[in-house]
mmCIF file of N, CA and C in Angstrom:
data_model
loop_
_atom_site.group_PDB
_atom_site.id
_atom_site.type_symbol
_atom_site.label_atom_id
_atom_site.label_comp_id
_atom_site.label_asym_id
_atom_site.label_seq_id
_atom_site.Cartn_x
_atom_site.Cartn_y
_atom_site.Cartn_z
ATOM 1 N N MET A 1 0.830 -1.195 0.000
ATOM 2 C CA MET A 1 0.000 0.000 0.000
ATOM 3 C C MET A 1 0.872 1.255 0.000
ATOM 4 N N ILE A 2 1.992 1.217 0.699
ATOM 5 C CA ILE A 2 2.855 2.389 0.756
ATOM 6 C C ILE A 2 3.499 2.636 -0.602
ATOM 7 N N ILE A 3 3.851 1.575 -1.309
ATOM 8 C CA ILE A 3 4.438 1.733 -2.640
ATOM 9 C C ILE A 3 3.425 2.393 -3.572
ATOM 10 N N SER A 4 2.176 2.026 -3.447
ATOM 11 C CA SER A 4 1.136 2.622 -4.281
ATOM 12 C C SER A 4 1.005 4.111 -4.008
ATOM 13 N N ASN A 5 1.147 4.509 -2.761
ATOM 14 C CA ASN A 5 1.075 5.939 -2.440
ATOM 15 C C ASN A 5 2.245 6.699 -3.059
ATOM 16 N N TYR A 6 3.422 6.096 -3.071
ATOM 17 C CA TYR A 6 4.565 6.741 -3.714
ATOM 18 C C TYR A 6 4.331 6.900 -5.216
ATOM 19 N N ILE A 7 3.704 5.921 -5.811
ATOM 20 C CA ILE A 7 3.380 6.007 -7.237
ATOM 21 C C ILE A 7 2.417 7.163 -7.482
ATOM 22 N N VAL A 8 1.436 7.313 -6.617
ATOM 23 C CA VAL A 8 0.466 8.406 -6.759
ATOM 24 C C VAL A 8 1.149 9.753 -6.590
ATOM 25 N N TYR A 9 2.040 9.875 -5.617
ATOM 26 C CA TYR A 9 2.748 11.135 -5.408
ATOM 27 C C TYR A 9 3.637 11.472 -6.606
ATOM 28 N N ALA A 10 4.266 10.463 -7.178
ATOM 29 C CA ALA A 10 5.085 10.688 -8.374
ATOM 30 C C ALA A 10 4.207 11.128 -9.544
ATOM 31 N N ALA A 11 3.041 10.518 -9.677
ATOM 32 C CA ALA A 11 2.130 10.900 -10.758
ATOM 33 C C ALA A 11 1.629 12.327 -10.564
ATOM 34 N N LEU A 12 1.351 12.711 -9.322
ATOM 35 C CA LEU A 12 0.934 14.089 -9.062
ATOM 36 C C LEU A 12 2.047 15.082 -9.392
ATOM 37 N N ALA A 13 3.290 14.694 -9.124
ATOM 38 C CA ALA A 13 4.418 15.555 -9.478
ATOM 39 C C ALA A 13 4.550 15.688 -10.996
ATOM 40 N N LEU A 14 4.377 14.584 -11.714
ATOM 41 C CA LEU A 14 4.423 14.648 -13.177
ATOM 42 C C LEU A 14 3.278 15.478 -13.730
ATOM 43 N N TYR A 15 2.102 15.324 -13.134
ATOM 44 C CA TYR A 15 0.930 16.103 -13.567
ATOM 45 C C TYR A 15 1.192 17.601 -13.352
ATOM 46 N N ALA A 16 1.766 17.934 -12.201
ATOM 47 C CA ALA A 16 2.102 19.332 -11.930
ATOM 48 C C ALA A 16 3.139 19.848 -12.918
ATOM 49 N N ALA A 17 4.101 19.010 -13.276
ATOM 50 C CA ALA A 17 5.117 19.415 -14.255
ATOM 51 C C ALA A 17 4.488 19.698 -15.615
ATOM 52 N N VAL A 18 3.499 18.901 -15.982
ATOM 53 C CA VAL A 18 2.802 19.136 -17.258
ATOM 54 C C VAL A 18 2.070 20.469 -17.205
ATOM 55 N N LEU A 19 1.404 20.750 -16.090
ATOM 56 C CA LEU A 19 0.683 22.018 -15.963
ATOM 57 C C LEU A 19 1.634 23.206 -15.892
ATOM 58 N N ILE A 20 2.785 23.020 -15.254
ATOM 59 C CA ILE A 20 3.764 24.105 -15.179
ATOM 60 C C ILE A 20 4.369 24.385 -16.550
ATOM 61 N N SER A 21 4.382 23.399 -17.432
ATOM 62 C CA SER A 21 4.951 23.603 -18.770
ATOM 63 C C SER A 21 4.054 24.458 -19.666
ATOM 64 N N ILE A 22 2.814 24.663 -19.291
ATOM 65 C CA ILE A 22 1.894 25.427 -20.144
ATOM 66 C C ILE A 22 2.381 26.860 -20.387
ATOM 67 N N PRO A 23 2.792 27.634 -19.358
ATOM 68 C CA PRO A 23 3.275 28.990 -19.664
ATOM 69 C C PRO A 23 4.502 29.019 -20.577
ATOM 70 N N PHE A 24 5.379 28.022 -20.434
ATOM 71 C CA PHE A 24 6.546 27.963 -21.314
ATOM 72 C C PHE A 24 6.127 27.653 -22.752
ATOM 73 N N ARG A 25 5.115 26.825 -22.906
ATOM 74 C CA ARG A 25 4.611 26.531 -24.249
ATOM 75 C C ARG A 25 3.932 27.754 -24.850
ATOM 76 N N ILE A 26 3.236 28.530 -24.018
ATOM 77 C CA ILE A 26 2.616 29.766 -24.504
ATOM 78 C C ILE A 26 3.698 30.736 -24.959
ATOM 79 N N LYS A 27 4.763 30.845 -24.179
ATOM 80 C CA LYS A 27 5.857 31.741 -24.545
ATOM 81 C C LYS A 27 6.523 31.307 -25.843
ATOM 82 N N LYS A 28 6.639 29.988 -26.042
ATOM 83 C CA LYS A 28 7.302 29.463 -27.233
ATOM 84 C C LYS A 28 6.442 29.618 -28.481
ATOM 85 N N SER A 29 5.153 29.268 -28.371
ATOM 86 C CA SER A 29 4.321 29.260 -29.577
ATOM 87 C C SER A 29 3.392 30.457 -29.695
ATOM 88 N N GLY A 30 3.233 31.228 -28.647
ATOM 89 C CA GLY A 30 2.352 32.395 -28.706
ATOM 90 C C GLY A 30 0.906 32.002 -28.448
ATOM 91 N N THR A 31 0.058 33.012 -28.384
ATOM 92 C CA THR A 31 -1.352 32.773 -28.071
ATOM 93 C C THR A 31 -2.242 32.784 -29.307
ATOM 94 N N GLU A 32 -1.658 32.926 -30.482
ATOM 95 C CA GLU A 32 -2.481 32.977 -31.686
ATOM 96 C C GLU A 32 -3.247 31.681 -31.911
ATOM 97 N N GLY A 33 -2.641 30.559 -31.583
ATOM 98 C CA GLY A 33 -3.284 29.266 -31.770
ATOM 99 C C GLY A 33 -4.427 29.028 -30.800
ATOM 100 N N LEU A 34 -4.443 29.772 -29.698
ATOM 101 C CA LEU A 34 -5.494 29.591 -28.699
ATOM 102 C C LEU A 34 -6.752 30.376 -29.045
ATOM 103 N N LYS A 35 -6.607 31.361 -29.898
ATOM 104 C CA LYS A 35 -7.767 32.173 -30.278
ATOM 105 C C LYS A 35 -8.584 31.449 -31.331
ATOM 106 N N GLY A 36 -9.859 31.703 -31.344
ATOM 107 C CA GLY A 36 -10.733 31.130 -32.354
ATOM 108 C C GLY A 36 -11.177 29.711 -32.063
ATOM 109 N N ARG A 37 -10.907 29.226 -30.875
ATOM 110 C CA ARG A 37 -11.369 27.889 -30.499
ATOM 111 C C ARG A 37 -12.774 28.016 -29.938
ATOM 112 N N GLY A 38 -13.591 27.060 -30.227
ATOM 113 C CA GLY A 38 -14.975 27.093 -29.771
ATOM 114 C C GLY A 38 -15.114 26.734 -28.298
ATOM 115 N N ARG A 39 -16.314 26.953 -27.798
ATOM 116 C CA ARG A 39 -16.592 26.655 -26.391
ATOM 117 C C ARG A 39 -16.461 25.160 -26.114
ATOM 118 N N ALA A 40 -16.871 24.336 -27.064
ATOM 119 C CA ALA A 40 -16.789 22.888 -26.881
ATOM 120 C C ALA A 40 -15.341 22.432 -26.717
ATOM 121 N N PHE A 41 -14.426 23.068 -27.416
ATOM 122 C CA PHE A 41 -13.008 22.721 -27.292
ATOM 123 C C PHE A 41 -12.511 22.977 -25.873
ATOM 124 N N TRP A 42 -12.847 24.127 -25.319
ATOM 125 C CA TRP A 42 -12.384 24.475 -23.977
ATOM 126 C C TRP A 42 -13.038 23.609 -22.913
ATOM 127 N N VAL A 43 -14.303 23.264 -23.114
ATOM 128 C CA VAL A 43 -14.973 22.376 -22.163
ATOM 129 C C VAL A 43 -14.317 20.999 -22.190
ATOM 130 N N ARG A 44 -13.999 20.510 -23.381
ATOM 131 C CA ARG A 44 -13.351 19.205 -23.509
ATOM 132 C C ARG A 44 -11.969 19.212 -22.858
ATOM 133 N N GLN A 45 -11.200 20.283 -23.071
ATOM 134 C CA GLN A 45 -9.868 20.357 -22.473
ATOM 135 C C GLN A 45 -9.948 20.400 -20.952
ATOM 136 N N ALA A 46 -10.881 21.180 -20.431
ATOM 137 C CA ALA A 46 -11.048 21.252 -18.977
ATOM 138 C C ALA A 46 -11.491 19.906 -18.420
ATOM 139 N N ALA A 47 -12.374 19.228 -19.127
ATOM 140 C CA ALA A 47 -12.849 17.921 -18.663
ATOM 141 C C ALA A 47 -11.714 16.898 -18.662
ATOM 142 N N ILE A 48 -10.864 16.928 -19.665
ATOM 143 C CA ILE A 48 -9.737 15.994 -19.722
ATOM 144 C C ILE A 48 -8.772 16.253 -18.575
ATOM 145 N N LEU A 49 -8.455 17.518 -18.333
ATOM 146 C CA LEU A 49 -7.515 17.843 -17.264
ATOM 147 C C LEU A 49 -8.096 17.518 -15.890
ATOM 148 N N LEU A 50 -9.378 17.784 -15.685
ATOM 149 C CA LEU A 50 -10.004 17.462 -14.398
ATOM 150 C C LEU A 50 -10.135 15.954 -14.198
ATOM 151 N N ALA A 51 -10.479 15.237 -15.249
ATOM 152 C CA ALA A 51 -10.596 13.780 -15.130
ATOM 153 C C ALA A 51 -9.236 13.147 -14.864
ATOM 154 N N GLY A 52 -8.186 13.694 -15.467
ATOM 155 C CA GLY A 52 -6.847 13.156 -15.242
ATOM 156 C C GLY A 52 -6.419 13.288 -13.798
ATOM 157 N N VAL A 53 -6.635 14.445 -13.213
ATOM 158 C CA VAL A 53 -6.251 14.623 -11.811
ATOM 159 C C VAL A 53 -7.186 13.839 -10.901
ATOM 160 N N ALA A 54 -8.438 13.665 -11.280
ATOM 161 C CA ALA A 54 -9.379 12.886 -10.466
ATOM 162 C C ALA A 54 -8.965 11.415 -10.413
ATOM 163 N N ILE A 55 -8.525 10.878 -11.541
ATOM 164 C CA ILE A 55 -8.064 9.486 -11.566
ATOM 165 C C ILE A 55 -6.872 9.303 -10.633
ATOM 166 N N ILE A 56 -5.956 10.252 -10.671
ATOM 167 C CA ILE A 56 -4.761 10.139 -9.838
ATOM 168 C C ILE A 56 -5.127 10.252 -8.357
ATOM 169 N N VAL A 57 -5.954 11.222 -8.014
ATOM 170 C CA VAL A 57 -6.310 11.431 -6.609
ATOM 171 C C VAL A 57 -7.144 10.273 -6.075
ATOM 172 N N LEU A 58 -7.998 9.709 -6.890
ATOM 173 C CA LEU A 58 -8.797 8.575 -6.434
ATOM 174 C C LEU A 58 -7.939 7.366 -6.077
ATOM 175 N N CYS A 59 -6.789 7.258 -6.695
ATOM 176 C CA CYS A 59 -5.887 6.150 -6.362
ATOM 177 C C CYS A 59 -5.336 6.275 -4.942
ATOM 178 N N LEU A 60 -5.387 7.474 -4.365
ATOM 179 C CA LEU A 60 -4.994 7.627 -2.967
ATOM 180 C C LEU A 60 -6.016 7.012 -2.029
ATOM 181 N N PHE A 61 -7.284 7.065 -2.405
ATOM 182 C CA PHE A 61 -8.359 6.627 -1.528
ATOM 183 C C PHE A 61 -8.807 5.193 -1.800
ATOM 184 N N ILE A 62 -8.670 4.748 -3.033
ATOM 185 C CA ILE A 62 -9.001 3.375 -3.389
ATOM 186 C C ILE A 62 -7.677 2.648 -3.574
ATOM 187 N N HIS A 63 -7.352 1.785 -2.662
ATOM 188 C CA HIS A 63 -6.029 1.163 -2.653
ATOM 189 C C HIS A 63 -5.991 -0.070 -3.549
ATOM 190 N N PHE A 64 -5.199 0.056 -4.610
ATOM 191 C CA PHE A 64 -4.952 -1.039 -5.530
ATOM 192 C C PHE A 64 -3.550 -1.566 -5.281
ATOM 193 N N GLU A 65 -3.214 -2.620 -5.974
ATOM 194 C CA GLU A 65 -1.842 -3.102 -5.984
ATOM 195 C C GLU A 65 -0.984 -2.102 -6.768
ATOM 196 N N PRO A 66 0.339 -2.194 -6.692
ATOM 197 C CA PRO A 66 1.181 -1.205 -7.378
ATOM 198 C C PRO A 66 0.998 -1.138 -8.895
ATOM 199 N N LEU A 67 0.830 -2.288 -9.562
ATOM 200 C CA LEU A 67 0.716 -2.260 -11.019
ATOM 201 C C LEU A 67 -0.566 -1.567 -11.503
ATOM 202 N N PRO A 68 -1.748 -1.887 -10.967
ATOM 203 C CA PRO A 68 -2.940 -1.137 -11.387
ATOM 204 C C PRO A 68 -2.868 0.339 -11.012
ATOM 205 N N THR A 69 -2.246 0.641 -9.886
ATOM 206 C CA THR A 69 -2.087 2.044 -9.496
ATOM 207 C C THR A 69 -1.215 2.775 -10.507
ATOM 208 N N ALA A 70 -0.126 2.151 -10.908
ATOM 209 C CA ALA A 70 0.756 2.768 -11.900
ATOM 210 C C ALA A 70 0.039 2.951 -13.235
ATOM 211 N N ALA A 71 -0.769 1.979 -13.611
ATOM 212 C CA ALA A 71 -1.492 2.079 -14.878
ATOM 213 C C ALA A 71 -2.520 3.215 -14.827
ATOM 214 N N LEU A 72 -3.283 3.292 -13.745
ATOM 215 C CA LEU A 72 -4.292 4.351 -13.635
ATOM 216 C C LEU A 72 -3.654 5.732 -13.546
ATOM 217 N N CYS A 73 -2.615 5.850 -12.751
ATOM 218 C CA CYS A 73 -1.931 7.138 -12.638
ATOM 219 C C CYS A 73 -1.266 7.527 -13.958
ATOM 220 N N GLY A 74 -0.732 6.541 -14.662
ATOM 221 C CA GLY A 74 -0.158 6.810 -15.973
ATOM 222 C C GLY A 74 -1.196 7.313 -16.956
ATOM 223 N N CYS A 75 -2.392 6.768 -16.876
ATOM 224 C CA CYS A 75 -3.473 7.250 -17.746
ATOM 225 C C CYS A 75 -3.836 8.693 -17.428
ATOM 226 N N GLY A 76 -3.840 9.043 -16.154
ATOM 227 C CA GLY A 76 -4.136 10.416 -15.767
ATOM 228 C C GLY A 76 -3.086 11.392 -16.268
ATOM 229 N N VAL A 77 -1.828 11.023 -16.116
ATOM 230 C CA VAL A 77 -0.735 11.886 -16.582
ATOM 231 C C VAL A 77 -0.726 11.954 -18.103
ATOM 232 N N LEU A 78 -0.922 10.821 -18.753
ATOM 233 C CA LEU A 78 -0.933 10.792 -20.208
ATOM 234 C C LEU A 78 -2.082 11.620 -20.771
ATOM 235 N N GLY A 79 -3.223 11.601 -20.101
ATOM 236 C CA GLY A 79 -4.345 12.436 -20.526
ATOM 237 C C GLY A 79 -3.992 13.909 -20.469
ATOM 238 N N ALA A 80 -3.296 14.327 -19.417
ATOM 239 C CA ALA A 80 -2.882 15.725 -19.306
ATOM 240 C C ALA A 80 -1.876 16.088 -20.393
ATOM 241 N N VAL A 81 -0.953 15.185 -20.683
ATOM 242 C CA VAL A 81 0.042 15.450 -21.725
ATOM 243 C C VAL A 81 -0.642 15.608 -23.083
ATOM 244 N N VAL A 82 -1.578 14.730 -23.381
ATOM 245 C CA VAL A 82 -2.279 14.801 -24.668
ATOM 246 C C VAL A 82 -3.115 16.076 -24.746
ATOM 247 N N ALA A 83 -3.748 16.455 -23.648
ATOM 248 C CA ALA A 83 -4.556 17.678 -23.648
ATOM 249 C C ALA A 83 -3.686 18.909 -23.894
ATOM 250 N N VAL A 84 -2.515 18.950 -23.284
ATOM 251 C CA VAL A 84 -1.629 20.094 -23.480
ATOM 252 C C VAL A 84 -1.069 20.094 -24.896
ATOM 253 N N GLN A 85 -0.761 18.921 -25.435
ATOM 254 C CA GLN A 85 -0.281 18.864 -26.820
ATOM 255 C C GLN A 85 -1.373 19.271 -27.800
ATOM 256 N N GLU A 86 -2.616 19.012 -27.456
ATOM 257 C CA GLU A 86 -3.718 19.433 -28.315
ATOM 258 C C GLU A 86 -3.895 20.945 -28.255
ATOM 259 N N LEU A 87 -3.582 21.533 -27.116
ATOM 260 C CA LEU A 87 -3.644 22.991 -27.007
ATOM 261 C C LEU A 87 -2.575 23.649 -27.861
ATOM 262 N N PHE A 88 -1.384 23.063 -27.861
ATOM 263 C CA PHE A 88 -0.247 23.640 -28.577
ATOM 264 C C PHE A 88 0.305 22.606 -29.555
ATOM 265 N N PRO A 89 -0.320 22.451 -30.721
ATOM 266 C CA PRO A 89 0.173 21.450 -31.685
ATOM 267 C C PRO A 89 1.517 21.857 -32.269
ATOM 268 N N ALA A 90 2.207 20.883 -32.837
ATOM 269 C CA ALA A 90 3.489 21.143 -33.479
ATOM 270 C C ALA A 90 3.289 22.087 -34.655
ATOM 271 N N ARG A 91 4.321 22.804 -34.975
ATOM 272 C CA ARG A 91 4.208 23.834 -36.031
ATOM 273 C C ARG A 91 3.954 23.224 -37.415
ATOM 274 N N GLY A 92 4.432 22.029 -37.638
ATOM 275 C CA GLY A 92 4.281 21.409 -38.948
ATOM 276 C C GLY A 92 2.883 20.892 -39.227
ATOM 277 N N SER A 93 2.081 20.695 -38.173
ATOM 278 C CA SER A 93 0.758 20.113 -38.402
ATOM 279 C C SER A 93 -0.327 21.158 -38.439
#
């Protein structure tokens, strides 16, 4: 159970790192790409980011074995990474 908590704390740190990278991505790519997005886009992005952190936090309260905890926390972090990449796509695409 203690190992699972360490996995959750590591996932929360990675999630925070993804969120902290947003201002640096804004500085790199500018805000032009963020303009002109519809309301549905912003609702979807907020839902993805909230669901990702909810999955990670729920692993603190629902105790799984280390492997399922790592898988669930990985899904939460991966969801945040994909959401941020969708906000700031590569210049070539």
